[in-house]
mmCIF file of C-alpha atoms in Angstrom:
data_model
loop_
_atom_site.group_PDB
_atom_site.id
_atom_site.type_symbol
_atom_site.label_atom_id
_atom_site.label_comp_id
_atom_site.label_asym_id
_atom_site.label_seq_id
_atom_site.Cartn_x
_atom_site.Cartn_y
_atom_site.Cartn_z
ATOM 1 C CA MET A 1 22.391 8.080 10.135
ATOM 2 C CA ASP A 2 22.742 6.102 6.578
ATOM 3 C CA THR A 3 24.822 3.055 6.953
ATOM 4 C CA PRO A 4 28.178 2.972 4.976
ATOM 5 C CA PHE A 5 27.193 0.136 3.218
ATOM 6 C CA LYS A 6 25.592 0.957 -0.331
ATOM 7 C CA LEU A 7 22.766 -0.973 -1.132
ATOM 8 C CA LYS A 8 22.773 -1.932 -5.021
ATOM 9 C CA HIS A 9 19.204 -2.355 -6.017
ATOM 10 C CA GLU A 10 17.232 0.108 -6.993
ATOM 11 C CA ASN A 11 13.863 0.149 -5.100
ATOM 12 C CA PRO A 12 11.074 -1.644 -7.433
ATOM 13 C CA LYS A 13 8.284 0.454 -5.951
ATOM 14 C CA LYS A 14 9.672 3.536 -8.515
ATOM 15 C CA LYS A 15 8.959 2.075 -11.303
ATOM 16 C CA ALA A 16 5.657 -0.538 -10.153
ATOM 17 C CA ASN A 17 2.295 0.020 -12.109
ATOM 18 C CA CYS A 18 -0.869 0.418 -10.441
ATOM 19 C CA PHE A 19 -1.445 -3.272 -10.331
ATOM 20 C CA SER A 20 1.916 -3.807 -8.407
ATOM 21 C CA LYS A 21 1.386 -1.251 -5.889
ATOM 22 C CA LEU A 22 -2.186 -2.838 -5.396
ATOM 23 C CA PHE A 23 -0.994 -6.296 -4.866
ATOM 24 C CA PHE A 24 2.206 -5.320 -3.176
ATOM 25 C CA MET A 25 4.037 -7.416 -6.337
ATOM 26 C CA TRP A 26 6.978 -5.051 -6.226
ATOM 27 C CA ALA A 27 7.953 -7.014 -3.091
ATOM 28 C CA ALA A 28 7.623 -10.493 -4.363
ATOM 29 C CA PRO A 29 11.091 -10.943 -5.785
ATOM 30 C CA LEU A 30 12.777 -10.364 -1.918
ATOM 31 C CA PHE A 31 9.751 -12.778 -0.223
ATOM 32 C CA TYR A 32 10.981 -15.256 -3.124
ATOM 33 C CA THR A 33 14.301 -14.875 -2.267
ATOM 34 C CA GLY A 34 13.940 -15.101 1.404
ATOM 35 C CA THR A 35 12.053 -18.189 0.976
ATOM 36 C CA LYS A 36 14.954 -19.838 -0.700
ATOM 37 C CA ARG A 37 17.481 -18.916 1.766
ATOM 38 C CA LEU A 38 18.329 -16.112 5.015
ATOM 39 C CA LEU A 39 18.362 -12.518 3.495
ATOM 40 C CA ARG A 40 20.992 -10.901 3.794
ATOM 41 C CA LEU A 41 22.341 -7.213 3.877
ATOM 42 C CA GLU A 42 22.828 -6.790 0.141
ATOM 43 C CA ASP A 43 19.358 -8.196 -0.677
ATOM 44 C CA LEU A 44 17.469 -5.358 0.212
ATOM 45 C CA PHE A 45 16.212 -2.109 -1.797
ATOM 46 C CA LYS A 46 17.672 1.408 -1.807
ATOM 47 C CA PRO A 47 14.789 3.712 0.416
ATOM 48 C CA LEU A 48 12.939 5.531 -1.434
ATOM 49 C CA ASP A 49 14.119 9.493 -1.444
ATOM 50 C CA PRO A 50 11.124 10.462 1.157
ATOM 51 C CA CYS A 51 12.231 7.600 3.595
ATOM 52 C CA LYS A 52 15.866 8.717 3.693
ATOM 53 C CA SER A 53 17.523 9.581 6.798
ATOM 54 C CA LYS A 54 18.968 12.728 5.538
ATOM 55 C CA TYR A 55 15.743 14.066 3.783
ATOM 56 C CA ILE A 56 13.671 13.273 6.605
ATOM 57 C CA GLY A 57 16.406 14.616 9.684
ATOM 58 C CA ASP A 58 16.979 17.817 7.270
ATOM 59 C CA ASN A 59 13.209 18.845 6.998
ATOM 60 C CA LEU A 60 12.712 17.723 10.547
ATOM 61 C CA GLU A 61 15.593 19.470 11.922
ATOM 62 C CA GLN A 62 14.156 22.981 9.939
ATOM 63 C CA SER A 63 10.771 22.415 11.178
ATOM 64 C CA TRP A 64 12.281 21.786 15.284
ATOM 65 C CA LEU A 65 14.259 24.720 14.486
ATOM 66 C CA SER A 66 11.432 27.055 13.243
ATOM 67 C CA GLU A 67 9.519 25.726 16.568
ATOM 68 C CA VAL A 68 12.023 26.709 18.747
ATOM 69 C CA ALA A 69 11.826 30.648 17.413
ATOM 70 C CA LYS A 70 7.965 30.976 17.581
ATOM 71 C CA ALA A 71 8.019 29.352 21.133
ATOM 72 C CA LYS A 72 11.305 31.950 21.902
ATOM 73 C CA GLU A 73 8.825 34.413 20.342
ATOM 74 C CA ASN A 74 5.642 33.940 22.465
ATOM 75 C CA ASN A 75 7.845 32.704 25.750
ATOM 76 C CA ARG A 76 6.404 28.627 26.100
ATOM 77 C CA PRO A 77 8.700 25.836 25.596
ATOM 78 C CA PRO A 78 9.096 24.447 22.414
ATOM 79 C CA SER A 79 6.737 21.390 21.054
ATOM 80 C CA LEU A 80 7.830 18.285 19.431
ATOM 81 C CA LEU A 81 4.604 17.576 18.311
ATOM 82 C CA LYS A 82 4.269 20.820 16.270
ATOM 83 C CA ALA A 83 7.188 20.401 14.670
ATOM 84 C CA LEU A 84 6.501 16.858 13.882
ATOM 85 C CA ASN A 85 2.930 17.629 12.632
ATOM 86 C CA ARG A 86 4.337 20.501 9.832
ATOM 87 C CA VAL A 87 6.581 17.686 8.984
ATOM 88 C CA SER A 88 4.480 14.692 8.955
ATOM 89 C CA PRO A 89 0.735 15.431 8.870
ATOM 90 C CA GLN A 90 -1.310 12.518 9.653
ATOM 91 C CA PRO A 91 -3.464 10.859 6.934
ATOM 92 C CA LEU A 92 -7.124 10.217 7.634
ATOM 93 C CA VAL A 93 -7.934 6.595 6.370
ATOM 94 C CA LEU A 94 -11.395 5.465 7.404
ATOM 95 C CA SER A 95 -12.154 1.707 7.085
ATOM 96 C CA TRP A 96 -15.700 0.826 7.096
ATOM 97 C CA LEU A 97 -15.934 -2.882 8.370
ATOM 98 C CA ILE A 98 -19.606 -3.169 8.725
ATOM 99 C CA ALA A 99 -20.537 -6.703 7.390
ATOM 100 C CA GLN A 100 -23.845 -8.358 8.958
ATOM 101 C CA PHE A 101 -25.391 -11.547 7.268
ATOM 102 C CA GLN A 102 -28.703 -12.055 8.681
ATOM 103 C CA GLU A 103 -31.525 -14.630 7.060
ATOM 104 C CA GLY A 104 -34.969 -13.677 6.971
ATOM 105 C CA THR A 105 -37.740 -15.810 7.859
ATOM 106 C CA ASP A 106 -38.810 -15.092 3.607
ATOM 107 C CA SER A 107 -35.421 -15.175 1.950
ATOM 108 C CA ASN A 108 -35.170 -17.175 -1.122
ATOM 109 C CA THR A 109 -31.897 -18.412 -2.716
ATOM 110 C CA THR A 110 -30.942 -15.696 -4.937
ATOM 111 C CA THR A 111 -31.261 -12.879 -1.563
ATOM 112 C CA MET A 112 -29.354 -15.076 0.271
ATOM 113 C CA PHE A 113 -26.796 -15.450 -2.723
ATOM 114 C CA SER A 114 -26.727 -11.688 -2.968
ATOM 115 C CA ALA A 115 -25.931 -11.100 0.635
ATOM 116 C CA ALA A 116 -23.291 -13.447 0.352
ATOM 117 C CA SER A 117 -22.185 -11.679 -2.636
ATOM 118 C CA ILE A 118 -22.117 -8.526 -0.972
ATOM 119 C CA LEU A 119 -20.150 -10.355 2.049
ATOM 120 C CA ILE A 120 -17.375 -11.589 0.172
ATOM 121 C CA LEU A 121 -17.128 -8.017 -1.634
ATOM 122 C CA VAL A 122 -17.167 -6.164 1.086
ATOM 123 C CA SER A 123 -14.406 -7.954 2.819
ATOM 124 C CA THR A 124 -12.742 -8.240 -0.472
ATOM 125 C CA VAL A 125 -12.581 -4.455 -0.455
ATOM 126 C CA VAL A 126 -11.686 -4.363 3.225
ATOM 127 C CA ILE A 127 -8.797 -6.177 2.901
ATOM 128 C CA PHE A 128 -7.157 -4.156 0.110
ATOM 129 C CA ILE A 129 -7.786 -0.789 2.456
ATOM 130 C CA MET A 130 -6.939 -2.444 5.472
ATOM 131 C CA HIS A 131 -3.504 -3.542 4.222
ATOM 132 C CA HIS A 132 -2.622 -0.101 1.966
ATOM 133 C CA SER A 133 -4.025 1.835 5.257
ATOM 134 C CA ASN A 134 -1.425 -0.516 7.733
ATOM 135 C CA CYS A 135 1.484 -0.036 5.080
ATOM 136 C CA ASN A 136 0.959 3.416 4.816
ATOM 137 C CA VAL A 137 0.750 4.135 8.829
ATOM 138 C CA MET A 138 3.639 2.192 9.777
ATOM 139 C CA LEU A 139 5.561 4.063 6.963
ATOM 140 C CA MET A 140 4.542 7.530 8.052
ATOM 141 C CA GLY A 141 5.673 6.034 11.840
ATOM 142 C CA MET A 142 9.048 4.862 10.456
ATOM 143 C CA LYS A 143 9.626 8.484 9.154
ATOM 144 C CA LEU A 144 8.964 9.659 12.401
ATOM 145 C CA ARG A 145 11.070 7.471 14.304
ATOM 146 C CA VAL A 146 13.582 8.038 11.212
ATOM 147 C CA GLY A 147 13.658 11.842 11.897
ATOM 148 C CA VAL A 148 13.677 11.959 15.516
ATOM 149 C CA SER A 149 16.700 9.668 15.821
ATOM 150 C CA SER A 150 18.207 11.484 12.824
ATOM 151 C CA LEU A 151 17.785 14.723 15.145
ATOM 152 C CA ILE A 152 19.010 13.030 18.547
ATOM 153 C CA ASN A 153 22.497 11.872 16.740
ATOM 154 C CA ARG A 154 22.998 15.190 15.790
ATOM 155 C CA LYS A 155 22.304 16.987 18.959
ATOM 156 C CA VAL A 156 24.888 14.192 20.289
ATOM 157 C CA LEU A 157 27.340 14.687 17.953
ATOM 158 C CA LYS A 158 26.892 18.890 19.076
ATOM 159 C CA LEU A 159 27.477 17.964 22.833
ATOM 160 C CA SER A 160 30.402 18.509 24.515
ATOM 161 C CA THR A 161 32.485 15.351 26.340
ATOM 162 C CA LYS A 162 31.519 16.407 29.714
ATOM 163 C CA VAL A 163 27.653 17.299 28.856
ATOM 164 C CA LEU A 164 27.125 13.988 26.950
ATOM 165 C CA ASP A 165 29.356 11.727 30.390
ATOM 166 C CA GLU A 166 26.808 13.573 32.562
ATOM 167 C CA ALA A 167 24.022 12.309 30.280
ATOM 168 C CA GLY A 168 25.015 8.768 30.106
ATOM 169 C CA ALA A 169 25.509 6.916 27.251
ATOM 170 C CA GLY A 170 23.072 4.436 28.214
ATOM 171 C CA LYS A 171 20.479 6.723 28.263
ATOM 172 C CA VAL A 172 21.133 8.014 24.733
ATOM 173 C CA VAL A 173 20.905 4.657 23.782
ATOM 174 C CA ASN A 174 17.714 3.988 25.338
ATOM 175 C CA LEU A 175 16.107 6.593 23.444
ATOM 176 C CA LEU A 176 17.073 5.228 20.414
ATOM 177 C CA SER A 177 16.809 1.950 20.721
ATOM 178 C CA ASN A 178 13.010 2.143 23.150
ATOM 179 C CA ASP A 179 11.602 5.330 23.427
ATOM 180 C CA CYS A 180 12.165 6.115 19.204
ATOM 181 C CA GLN A 181 10.284 2.664 17.914
ATOM 182 C CA ARG A 182 7.358 3.853 19.887
ATOM 183 C CA PHE A 183 6.865 5.852 16.787
ATOM 184 C CA ASP A 184 6.046 3.326 14.582
ATOM 185 C CA LEU A 185 3.450 2.449 16.645
ATOM 186 C CA ILE A 186 1.941 5.595 17.443
ATOM 187 C CA CYS A 187 0.254 6.520 14.253
ATOM 188 C CA TYR A 188 -1.213 3.023 14.151
ATOM 189 C CA TYR A 189 -2.608 3.495 17.049
ATOM 190 C CA LEU A 190 -3.749 6.962 17.083
ATOM 191 C CA HIS A 191 -6.538 6.503 14.726
ATOM 192 C CA TYR A 192 -8.293 4.852 17.528
ATOM 193 C CA LEU A 193 -8.502 7.888 19.538
ATOM 194 C CA TRP A 194 -11.266 9.742 16.447
ATOM 195 C CA ILE A 195 -12.777 6.416 15.213
ATOM 196 C CA MET A 196 -13.666 5.119 18.687
ATOM 197 C CA PRO A 197 -16.591 7.141 19.664
ATOM 198 C CA PHE A 198 -18.152 6.362 16.065
ATOM 199 C CA GLN A 199 -17.563 2.944 16.619
ATOM 200 C CA ILE A 200 -19.164 2.898 19.972
ATOM 201 C CA ILE A 201 -21.939 4.962 18.733
ATOM 202 C CA LEU A 202 -22.762 2.696 15.825
ATOM 203 C CA VAL A 203 -22.549 -0.801 17.750
ATOM 204 C CA THR A 204 -24.412 0.415 21.011
ATOM 205 C CA TYR A 205 -27.316 1.530 18.100
ATOM 206 C CA PHE A 206 -27.078 -2.264 16.538
ATOM 207 C CA LEU A 207 -26.953 -4.002 19.806
ATOM 208 C CA TRP A 208 -30.193 -1.855 21.023
ATOM 209 C CA ASP A 209 -31.995 -2.487 17.730
ATOM 210 C CA ALA A 210 -30.781 -6.403 17.987
ATOM 211 C CA VAL A 211 -31.601 -7.085 21.810
ATOM 212 C CA GLY A 212 -33.130 -4.121 23.107
ATOM 213 C CA ILE A 213 -32.315 -2.531 26.527
ATOM 214 C CA SER A 214 -30.462 -6.068 27.423
ATOM 215 C CA CYS A 215 -27.594 -4.580 25.708
ATOM 216 C CA LEU A 216 -26.957 -2.118 28.389
ATOM 217 C CA ALA A 217 -26.179 -5.095 30.549
ATOM 218 C CA GLY A 218 -23.111 -6.296 28.466
ATOM 219 C CA ILE A 219 -21.746 -2.256 27.914
ATOM 220 C CA LEU A 220 -22.132 -1.754 31.251
ATOM 221 C CA SER A 221 -20.011 -4.740 32.725
ATOM 222 C CA LEU A 222 -17.905 -3.975 29.974
ATOM 223 C CA LEU A 223 -16.745 -0.504 31.570
ATOM 224 C CA LEU A 224 -16.580 -1.849 34.695
ATOM 225 C CA LEU A 225 -14.574 -4.837 33.816
ATOM 226 C CA THR A 226 -11.953 -2.788 31.103
ATOM 227 C CA VAL A 227 -11.633 0.807 33.462
ATOM 228 C CA PRO A 228 -10.272 -0.401 36.660
ATOM 229 C CA LEU A 229 -8.077 -3.453 34.935
ATOM 230 C CA GLN A 230 -6.587 -0.810 32.530
ATOM 231 C CA ALA A 231 -5.956 1.894 35.427
ATOM 232 C CA MET A 232 -4.277 -0.805 37.522
ATOM 233 C CA LEU A 233 -2.109 -2.277 33.938
ATOM 234 C CA GLY A 234 -1.015 0.720 32.827
ATOM 235 C CA ARG A 235 0.001 1.912 36.399
ATOM 236 C CA ASN A 236 2.361 -1.039 36.661
ATOM 237 C CA ALA A 237 3.184 -1.090 32.971
ATOM 238 C CA SER A 238 5.056 2.089 33.667
ATOM 239 C CA ALA A 239 6.553 1.700 36.273
ATOM 240 C CA LEU A 240 7.951 -1.611 34.855
ATOM 241 C CA ARG A 241 9.071 0.208 31.707
ATOM 242 C CA LEU A 242 10.470 2.873 33.843
ATOM 243 C CA LYS A 243 12.731 0.631 36.168
ATOM 244 C CA ILE A 244 13.950 -1.633 32.610
ATOM 245 C CA ALA A 245 15.109 1.671 31.707
ATOM 246 C CA GLU A 246 17.306 1.991 34.143
ATOM 247 C CA ARG A 247 18.478 -1.231 34.714
ATOM 248 C CA SER A 248 19.378 -0.915 31.008
ATOM 249 C CA ASP A 249 21.209 2.174 31.659
ATOM 250 C CA GLU A 250 23.122 0.888 34.328
ATOM 251 C CA ARG A 251 24.444 -2.281 31.920
ATOM 252 C CA VAL A 252 24.793 -0.044 29.167
ATOM 253 C CA LYS A 253 26.978 2.149 31.324
ATOM 254 C CA LEU A 254 29.210 -0.261 32.914
ATOM 255 C CA MET A 255 30.120 -1.913 29.708
ATOM 256 C CA ASN A 256 31.370 1.177 28.036
ATOM 257 C CA GLN A 257 33.623 1.626 30.940
ATOM 258 C CA ILE A 258 34.759 -1.982 30.382
ATOM 259 C CA ILE A 259 35.064 -1.334 26.651
ATOM 260 C CA SER A 260 37.211 1.471 27.497
ATOM 261 C CA GLY A 261 39.457 -0.181 30.130
ATOM 262 C CA ILE A 262 39.421 -3.448 28.272
ATOM 263 C CA GLN A 263 43.456 -3.678 27.994
ATOM 264 C CA VAL A 264 43.755 -3.204 31.684
ATOM 265 C CA ILE A 265 41.356 -5.661 32.350
ATOM 266 C CA LYS A 266 43.249 -8.225 30.072
ATOM 267 C CA MET A 267 46.775 -7.328 31.352
ATOM 268 C CA TYR A 268 45.391 -8.105 34.892
ATOM 269 C CA ALA A 269 43.133 -10.848 33.774
ATOM 270 C CA TRP A 270 40.328 -9.326 35.403
ATOM 271 C CA GLU A 271 37.702 -11.025 32.954
ATOM 272 C CA LYS A 272 35.489 -13.286 35.213
ATOM 273 C CA PRO A 273 34.763 -11.001 37.891
ATOM 274 C CA PHE A 274 33.693 -8.434 35.455
ATOM 275 C CA GLU A 275 31.511 -11.169 33.780
ATOM 276 C CA LEU A 276 29.985 -11.629 37.013
ATOM 277 C CA LEU A 277 29.131 -8.636 37.518
ATOM 278 C CA ILE A 278 27.398 -7.766 33.808
ATOM 279 C CA GLU A 279 25.504 -11.304 34.372
ATOM 280 C CA THR A 280 24.279 -9.880 37.759
ATOM 281 C CA LEU A 281 23.285 -6.314 36.198
ATOM 282 C CA ARG A 282 21.362 -8.225 33.020
ATOM 283 C CA GLY A 283 19.686 -11.043 35.446
ATOM 284 C CA LYS A 284 17.829 -8.009 37.361
ATOM 285 C CA GLU A 285 17.255 -6.319 33.649
ATOM 286 C CA ILE A 286 15.807 -9.878 32.778
ATOM 287 C CA SER A 287 13.656 -10.272 36.192
ATOM 288 C CA VAL A 288 12.090 -6.979 35.349
ATOM 289 C CA VAL A 289 11.497 -7.689 31.561
ATOM 290 C CA THR A 290 10.142 -11.328 32.342
ATOM 291 C CA LYS A 291 7.701 -9.567 34.674
ATOM 292 C CA ALA A 292 6.722 -6.894 32.122
ATOM 293 C CA SER A 293 6.279 -9.765 29.793
ATOM 294 C CA TYR A 294 3.513 -11.825 32.550
ATOM 295 C CA LEU A 295 1.813 -8.347 32.858
ATOM 296 C CA ARG A 296 1.037 -8.045 28.764
ATOM 297 C CA GLY A 297 0.403 -12.028 29.256
ATOM 298 C CA PHE A 298 -2.248 -11.425 31.548
ATOM 299 C CA TYR A 299 -3.651 -8.439 29.416
ATOM 300 C CA LEU A 300 -4.039 -10.235 26.304
ATOM 301 C CA SER A 301 -5.724 -13.212 28.003
ATOM 302 C CA CYS A 302 -8.037 -10.639 29.677
ATOM 303 C CA MET A 303 -9.230 -9.243 26.036
ATOM 304 C CA VAL A 304 -10.628 -12.794 25.285
ATOM 305 C CA PHE A 305 -12.197 -12.897 28.768
ATOM 306 C CA ILE A 306 -13.874 -9.567 28.928
ATOM 307 C CA GLU A 307 -15.255 -10.536 25.460
ATOM 308 C CA ARG A 308 -16.852 -13.671 26.193
ATOM 309 C CA THR A 309 -18.015 -12.448 29.536
ATOM 310 C CA THR A 310 -20.064 -9.504 28.448
ATOM 311 C CA LEU A 311 -21.667 -11.236 25.448
ATOM 312 C CA CYS A 312 -22.910 -13.878 27.999
ATOM 313 C CA VAL A 313 -24.154 -11.607 30.937
ATOM 314 C CA THR A 314 -26.012 -9.853 27.655
ATOM 315 C CA LEU A 315 -27.604 -13.042 26.358
ATOM 316 C CA VAL A 316 -28.485 -13.769 29.856
ATOM 317 C CA CYS A 317 -30.387 -10.914 30.240
ATOM 318 C CA PHE A 318 -32.028 -11.135 27.203
ATOM 319 C CA VAL A 319 -33.379 -14.101 27.803
ATOM 320 C CA LEU A 320 -34.233 -13.362 31.619
ATOM 321 C CA LEU A 321 -36.501 -10.759 29.776
ATOM 322 C CA GLY A 322 -38.450 -13.608 27.964
ATOM 323 C CA ASN A 323 -37.099 -13.637 24.800
ATOM 324 C CA GLY A 324 -35.541 -16.543 22.941
ATOM 325 C CA LEU A 325 -32.146 -16.858 21.261
ATOM 326 C CA GLN A 326 -31.437 -16.869 17.677
ATOM 327 C CA ALA A 327 -28.225 -17.789 15.494
ATOM 328 C CA ASN A 328 -28.431 -14.914 13.518
ATOM 329 C CA ILE A 329 -28.748 -12.432 17.065
ATOM 330 C CA VAL A 330 -25.660 -14.571 18.995
ATOM 331 C CA PHE A 331 -23.390 -14.323 15.660
ATOM 332 C CA SER A 332 -23.978 -10.879 15.027
ATOM 333 C CA MET A 333 -23.474 -9.601 18.803
ATOM 334 C CA ALA A 334 -20.169 -11.656 19.269
ATOM 335 C CA GLN A 335 -19.137 -9.625 16.298
ATOM 336 C CA PHE A 336 -20.388 -6.421 18.214
ATOM 337 C CA PHE A 337 -18.942 -7.022 21.223
ATOM 338 C CA ASN A 338 -15.718 -7.970 19.641
ATOM 339 C CA ILE A 339 -15.740 -4.867 18.088
ATOM 340 C CA LEU A 340 -16.371 -2.952 21.289
ATOM 341 C CA GLN A 341 -13.418 -4.935 22.926
ATOM 342 C CA GLY A 342 -11.552 -3.483 20.400
ATOM 343 C CA CYS A 343 -11.558 -0.335 21.205
ATOM 344 C CA ALA A 344 -11.773 -0.800 25.054
ATOM 345 C CA PHE A 345 -8.517 -1.854 24.645
#
């Protein structure tokens, strides 16, 4: 919920003009302060009204109660997704990033400068669209996280002590610190679900136009490498996340018990045994977190490896079919496979 600390500075975005919003100039004073010293809590701005926990929580709670009532009428379980969709509909932001510069044999200086100018203009427009799109999408995810966290907090306050003890404080802490944090990224990655088919179709068309049937070798190799890898890594990552949650629950539960009985522990000088016990549980948790980090590092390295491999396979097939390599083909294909690799991962 809202912190008892009162922020003093009004949010400058309220009175910012279009130019300031376009270039994020309203946040420049905060960035400048951060270059001079470490930012403190009193340096932050007041949140906008649509971003306040009370505003979001009230709207989401009303939507959730309405969803529960409709679910009872239709004899079905209530859906949090439907409640979130009524409160925060997903904005559809379409960012076109097709920048291809190919030099023709009969191109003159004017044509080349015109193409370069168009490329720079498109890149500049994409930068503005990308940053504002990412900002709005992350803001939408933040609102979802704040709303769900507010609902969890309100539900916990209504639970009896017996039910809360059975649920465990560690589980509640994990819900707020881990699970709710996923809402910050879900709005960002959710757009790939609808944009991915369009990207694949367009990129496949451009690849076929550039190298012909040779592009199928690269696309098939991309599928053969990514699909099994994604299945294996996804299964292992889910298992590790479950283990991390279990280890965190155990540690938080023990910490709550220690804090509740801290007077007895201090009275009998049991600090060292309990410290060793906490270190043991924390060590088990860190070992699982380390495995998850190694798995993520392997996943990120495969992104670079698979992109280069599929590009190499396509170029080899293209040459074996009796074609000659050209710089414009190689660099444009590298861009296309980078887009495909982004869709696959």
